[in-house]
């Protein structure tokens, strides 16, 4: 017979400001490590960007007005997220929902355009297997796209949490980290449209 | 308290659109020398990243702003080593194997 009783567990620490600040800083460290991941993909693209293997190059494949539209969708989505951040700070639930909803729809539009672009390239026989240039292109743009998709899932979850729990301290701190992630993806996209699309098309 | 943050978002959005139009315009006009276009793209991109960090991400308002910025600088250093080193090695290798 085991008569030893388990030691009393310390009471759950209440959630307070310090723990939100720690989570924010931890999330910042994650973002910095993700930035290094993207930097390595940029280096790969810089090395392979002109290795067409006899296939089509950037000039034949990319439509700049299309990429410009994608860019505007993403920047607008990032700016609109500011409505949600501001609403979370001033405790206005309607502003939070409006900001999250709009940012979600604009992000969805971006993913839709990118999927269409990838689909067209693959259907035309210019998939990632066509040349080293296209392998590097699909890797870097696809990795960014997967991040945006995860951000959209994060946003959908947060819309549900705001509806179910209201603007508690925990929900507000998650909204802040989601905002950091969303703005970070926009910064990575600046690098992509500059160095993957524009410089290749000159 | 809240008004400056909203102004920052509006300013950030307008600046971002302008800094996007400039490099796309430079490439689509296709009548400037290559080196000038590359420099224009790099300059507009760098300024836009700074605008995003300041207006959207607002690094200076995060809870541990000093530590955040310190790690941002450290990350930039690692990136310069990774990207610069990789490019140096690969171009050198390419040159020697010609």
Coordinates of C-alpha atoms in Angstrom, one line a residue:
Chain A
X1 CA 0.0 0.0 0.0
X2 CA 1.3 3.3 -0.9
X3 CA 0.5 5.8 1.8
X4 CA 2.8 8.6 0.8
X5 CA 0.7 11.5 -0.2
X6 CA 1.7 13.7 -3.1
X7 CA 3.3 17.0 -1.9
X8 CA 0.8 19.9 -2.1
X9 CA 1.2 21.6 -5.5
X10 CA 1.8 25.3 -5.4
X11 CA -1.3 27.2 -6.4
X12 CA -1.5 28.2 -10.1
X13 CA 0.3 31.5 -10.5
X14 CA -2.3 34.1 -11.5
X15 CA -1.8 35.7 -14.9
X16 CA -0.4 39.1 -14.6
X17 CA 1.4 41.7 -16.5
X18 CA 4.9 40.3 -16.1
X19 CA 4.0 37.0 -17.6
X20 CA 2.5 38.8 -20.6
X21 CA 5.7 40.8 -21.0
X22 CA 7.7 37.5 -20.9
X23 CA 5.5 35.9 -23.5
X24 CA 5.9 38.9 -25.7
X25 CA 9.7 38.8 -25.4
X26 CA 9.7 35.0 -26.0
X27 CA 7.6 35.5 -29.1
X28 CA 10.0 38.2 -30.3
X29 CA 12.9 35.7 -30.0
X30 CA 10.9 33.2 -32.1
X31 CA 10.3 35.9 -34.7
X32 CA 14.1 36.7 -34.8
X33 CA 14.8 33.0 -35.4
X34 CA 12.2 32.8 -38.1
X35 CA 13.9 35.9 -39.7
X36 CA 17.2 33.9 -39.9
X37 CA 15.3 31.0 -41.6
X38 CA 14.1 33.5 -44.3
X39 CA 17.5 35.1 -44.6
X40 CA 19.0 31.6 -45.4
X41 CA 16.3 31.2 -48.1
X42 CA 17.1 34.6 -49.5
X43 CA 20.8 33.6 -49.7
X44 CA 19.7 30.4 -51.5
X45 CA 17.7 32.4 -54.0
X46 CA 20.5 34.8 -54.5
X47 CA 22.8 32.0 -55.5
X48 CA 20.3 30.1 -57.7
X49 CA 18.2 33.0 -59.0
X50 CA 19.7 33.0 -62.5
X51 CA 20.1 29.2 -62.9
X52 CA 17.3 28.8 -65.5
X53 CA 18.5 25.4 -66.9
X54 CA 17.3 26.5 -70.3
X55 CA 13.8 27.1 -68.9
X56 CA 11.9 30.4 -68.7
X57 CA 13.3 33.2 -66.6
X58 CA 11.7 35.7 -64.2
X59 CA 10.9 38.2 -67.1
X60 CA 8.7 35.6 -68.9
X61 CA 7.1 34.2 -65.8
X62 CA 6.3 37.2 -63.4
X63 CA 3.6 39.8 -63.9
X64 CA 4.6 42.9 -61.9
X65 CA 1.1 44.5 -61.7
X66 CA -0.1 41.1 -60.2
X67 CA 2.7 41.2 -57.6
X68 CA 1.9 44.8 -56.9
X69 CA -1.7 43.9 -56.1
X70 CA -0.6 41.1 -53.8
X71 CA 1.7 43.6 -52.0
X72 CA -1.1 46.1 -51.5
X73 CA -3.4 43.4 -50.1
X74 CA -0.7 42.4 -47.5
X75 CA 0.2 46.0 -46.5
X76 CA -3.5 46.9 -46.2
X77 CA -4.1 43.8 -44.1
X78 CA -1.2 44.8 -41.8
X79 CA -2.4 48.4 -41.4
X80 CA -6.0 47.3 -40.8
X81 CA -4.8 45.0 -38.0
X82 CA -3.9 48.2 -36.2
X83 CA -7.7 48.8 -35.7
X84 CA -7.8 45.5 -33.7
X85 CA -4.6 46.3 -31.7
X86 CA -6.0 49.8 -30.9
X87 CA -9.4 48.2 -29.9
X88 CA -7.7 45.7 -27.6
X89 CA -5.8 48.5 -25.8
X90 CA -8.9 50.7 -25.4
X91 CA -11.3 47.8 -24.6
X92 CA -13.6 48.3 -27.7
X93 CA -14.7 44.8 -28.7
X94 CA -16.4 46.0 -31.9
X95 CA -13.1 47.6 -33.2
X96 CA -11.2 44.4 -32.4
X97 CA -13.7 42.2 -34.3
X98 CA -13.8 44.6 -37.3
X99 CA -10.0 44.8 -37.4
X100 CA -9.5 41.1 -37.2
X101 CA -12.3 40.3 -39.7
X102 CA -10.9 42.8 -42.3
X103 CA -7.3 41.8 -41.8
X104 CA -8.4 38.1 -42.2
X105 CA -10.3 38.8 -45.5
X106 CA -7.4 40.8 -47.0
X107 CA -4.9 38.1 -46.0
X108 CA -7.2 35.5 -47.5
X109 CA -7.2 37.5 -50.7
X110 CA -3.4 37.5 -50.7
X111 CA -3.3 33.7 -50.3
X112 CA -5.9 33.3 -53.0
X113 CA -3.8 35.3 -55.5
X114 CA -0.6 33.5 -54.5
X115 CA -2.2 30.0 -54.9
X116 CA -3.5 31.1 -58.3
X117 CA -0.1 32.2 -59.4
X118 CA 1.5 28.9 -58.2
X119 CA -1.2 26.9 -59.9
X120 CA -0.7 28.7 -63.2
X121 CA 3.1 28.2 -63.1
X122 CA 2.7 24.5 -62.4
X123 CA 0.0 23.9 -65.0
X124 CA 2.3 25.6 -67.6
X125 CA 5.0 23.1 -66.7
X126 CA 7.1 25.6 -64.7
X127 CA 6.8 23.9 -61.4
X128 CA 9.6 23.7 -58.8
X129 CA 11.3 20.8 -60.7
X130 CA 11.8 22.9 -63.9
X131 CA 15.0 24.7 -62.8
X132 CA 17.1 25.6 -59.8
X133 CA 15.7 29.1 -60.1
X134 CA 12.1 27.8 -59.9
X135 CA 13.0 25.5 -57.0
X136 CA 14.4 28.4 -55.0
X137 CA 11.5 30.6 -56.0
X138 CA 8.8 28.1 -54.9
X139 CA 10.7 27.5 -51.6
X140 CA 11.0 31.0 -50.5
X141 CA 7.6 32.3 -51.7
X142 CA 5.9 29.1 -50.5
X143 CA 7.5 29.3 -47.0
X144 CA 6.2 32.8 -46.7
X145 CA 2.7 31.7 -47.9
X146 CA 2.6 28.9 -45.3
X147 CA 3.4 31.5 -42.6
X148 CA 0.5 33.7 -43.9
X149 CA -1.8 30.7 -43.9
X150 CA -0.8 29.9 -40.2
X151 CA -1.4 33.6 -39.4
X152 CA -4.9 33.3 -40.9
X153 CA -5.6 30.2 -38.7
X154 CA -4.3 32.1 -35.7
X155 CA -6.7 35.0 -36.6
X156 CA -9.7 32.7 -37.0
X157 CA -8.9 31.2 -33.6
X158 CA -8.6 34.7 -32.0
X159 CA -11.9 35.8 -33.5
X160 CA -13.5 32.8 -31.8
X161 CA -11.7 33.6 -28.5
X162 CA -12.8 37.2 -28.5
X163 CA -16.4 36.1 -29.1
X164 CA -16.3 33.3 -26.5
X165 CA -14.2 35.0 -23.7
X166 CA -14.3 38.7 -24.4
X167 CA -11.2 40.9 -24.1
X168 CA -9.6 39.3 -21.0
X169 CA -5.9 40.1 -20.2
X170 CA -4.9 36.7 -21.7
X171 CA -6.9 37.3 -25.0
X172 CA -5.4 40.8 -25.3
X173 CA -1.9 39.5 -24.9
X174 CA -2.5 36.9 -27.6
X175 CA -3.9 39.6 -29.9
X176 CA -0.7 41.6 -29.4
X177 CA 1.5 38.6 -30.3
X178 CA -0.6 37.8 -33.4
X179 CA -0.1 41.5 -34.4
X180 CA 3.7 41.1 -34.1
X181 CA 3.5 37.9 -36.2
X182 CA 1.4 39.6 -38.9
X183 CA 3.5 42.7 -39.2
X184 CA 6.7 40.5 -39.3
X185 CA 5.3 38.6 -42.3
X186 CA 4.7 42.0 -44.1
X187 CA 8.4 42.9 -43.5
X188 CA 9.5 39.5 -45.0
X189 CA 7.3 40.2 -48.0
X190 CA 9.2 43.6 -48.6
X191 CA 12.3 41.5 -49.1
X192 CA 10.5 39.0 -51.4
X193 CA 9.0 41.6 -53.8
X194 CA 12.3 43.5 -53.9
X195 CA 14.8 40.7 -54.3
X196 CA 12.7 37.8 -55.7
X197 CA 10.5 39.6 -58.1
X198 CA 11.8 43.2 -59.0
X199 CA 15.5 42.6 -59.2
X200 CA 15.0 39.5 -61.3
X201 CA 12.7 41.2 -63.7
X202 CA 15.0 44.3 -64.4
Chain B
X1 CA -2.6 58.1 -25.6
X2 CA -4.3 56.2 -28.4
X3 CA -4.3 58.9 -31.1
X4 CA -0.5 58.9 -31.8
X5 CA -0.7 55.1 -32.4
X6 CA -3.5 55.5 -34.9
X7 CA -1.7 58.3 -36.6
X8 CA 1.4 56.1 -36.8
X9 CA -0.7 53.3 -38.6
X10 CA -2.1 55.8 -41.1
X11 CA 1.3 57.3 -41.8
X12 CA 2.9 53.8 -42.0
X13 CA 0.3 52.7 -44.6
X14 CA 0.7 55.8 -46.8
X15 CA 4.5 55.6 -46.6
X16 CA 4.5 51.9 -47.4
X17 CA 2.3 52.4 -50.5
X18 CA 4.6 55.2 -51.7
X19 CA 7.7 53.1 -51.0
X20 CA 6.1 50.2 -53.0
X21 CA 5.1 52.3 -55.9
X22 CA 8.6 53.8 -56.3
X23 CA 10.5 50.5 -56.9
X24 CA 7.7 49.0 -59.1
X25 CA 7.7 52.2 -61.1
X26 CA 11.5 52.2 -61.5
X27 CA 11.4 48.6 -62.9
X28 CA 8.2 49.0 -65.0
X29 CA 9.5 52.2 -66.6
X30 CA 12.5 50.2 -67.9
X31 CA 14.5 53.2 -69.1
X32 CA 16.9 53.8 -66.2
X33 CA 20.4 52.2 -66.0
X34 CA 20.4 48.8 -64.2
X35 CA 22.6 49.9 -61.4
X36 CA 20.4 52.9 -60.5
X37 CA 17.3 50.7 -60.5
X38 CA 19.0 48.1 -58.2
X39 CA 20.1 50.9 -55.8
X40 CA 16.5 52.4 -55.9
X41 CA 14.9 49.0 -55.0
X42 CA 17.4 48.4 -52.2
X43 CA 17.0 51.9 -50.7
X44 CA 13.1 51.9 -50.9
X45 CA 13.1 48.4 -49.4
X46 CA 15.4 49.4 -46.5
X47 CA 13.3 52.5 -45.7
X48 CA 10.1 50.5 -45.9
X49 CA 11.4 47.9 -43.4
X50 CA 12.3 50.8 -41.0
X51 CA 8.9 52.3 -41.5
X52 CA 7.2 49.0 -40.7
X53 CA 9.4 48.4 -37.6
X54 CA 8.6 51.9 -36.3
X55 CA 4.9 52.4 -37.3
X56 CA 3.4 48.9 -37.5
X57 CA 5.5 46.6 -35.2
X58 CA 6.3 49.6 -33.0
X59 CA 9.3 47.9 -31.5
X60 CA 9.9 50.9 -29.2
X61 CA 6.5 50.3 -27.5
X62 CA 7.0 46.6 -26.7
X63 CA 7.4 45.6 -23.0
X64 CA 11.2 45.1 -23.2
X65 CA 12.0 47.5 -26.0
X66 CA 15.8 47.6 -25.2
X67 CA 16.1 43.8 -25.2
X68 CA 14.0 43.5 -28.3
X69 CA 16.2 46.0 -30.2
X70 CA 19.3 44.3 -28.9
X71 CA 18.2 40.9 -30.2
X72 CA 17.1 42.6 -33.5
X73 CA 20.7 43.9 -33.9
X74 CA 22.2 40.5 -33.0
X75 CA 19.9 38.8 -35.6
X76 CA 20.9 41.4 -38.2
X77 CA 24.6 40.5 -37.5
X78 CA 23.9 36.7 -37.8
X79 CA 22.0 37.4 -41.1
X80 CA 24.9 39.5 -42.5
X81 CA 27.3 36.6 -41.7
X82 CA 25.1 33.9 -43.1
X83 CA 24.0 35.7 -46.3
X84 CA 27.2 37.6 -47.0
X85 CA 29.3 34.5 -46.2
X86 CA 27.2 32.2 -48.4
X87 CA 27.2 34.6 -51.3
X88 CA 31.0 35.2 -51.1
X89 CA 31.7 31.4 -51.0
X90 CA 29.3 30.5 -53.8
X91 CA 30.5 33.3 -56.2
X92 CA 34.1 32.5 -55.4
X93 CA 33.5 28.8 -56.1
X94 CA 31.6 29.7 -59.3
X95 CA 34.5 31.9 -60.5
X96 CA 37.2 29.3 -59.8
X97 CA 35.2 26.5 -61.6
X98 CA 34.7 28.5 -64.8

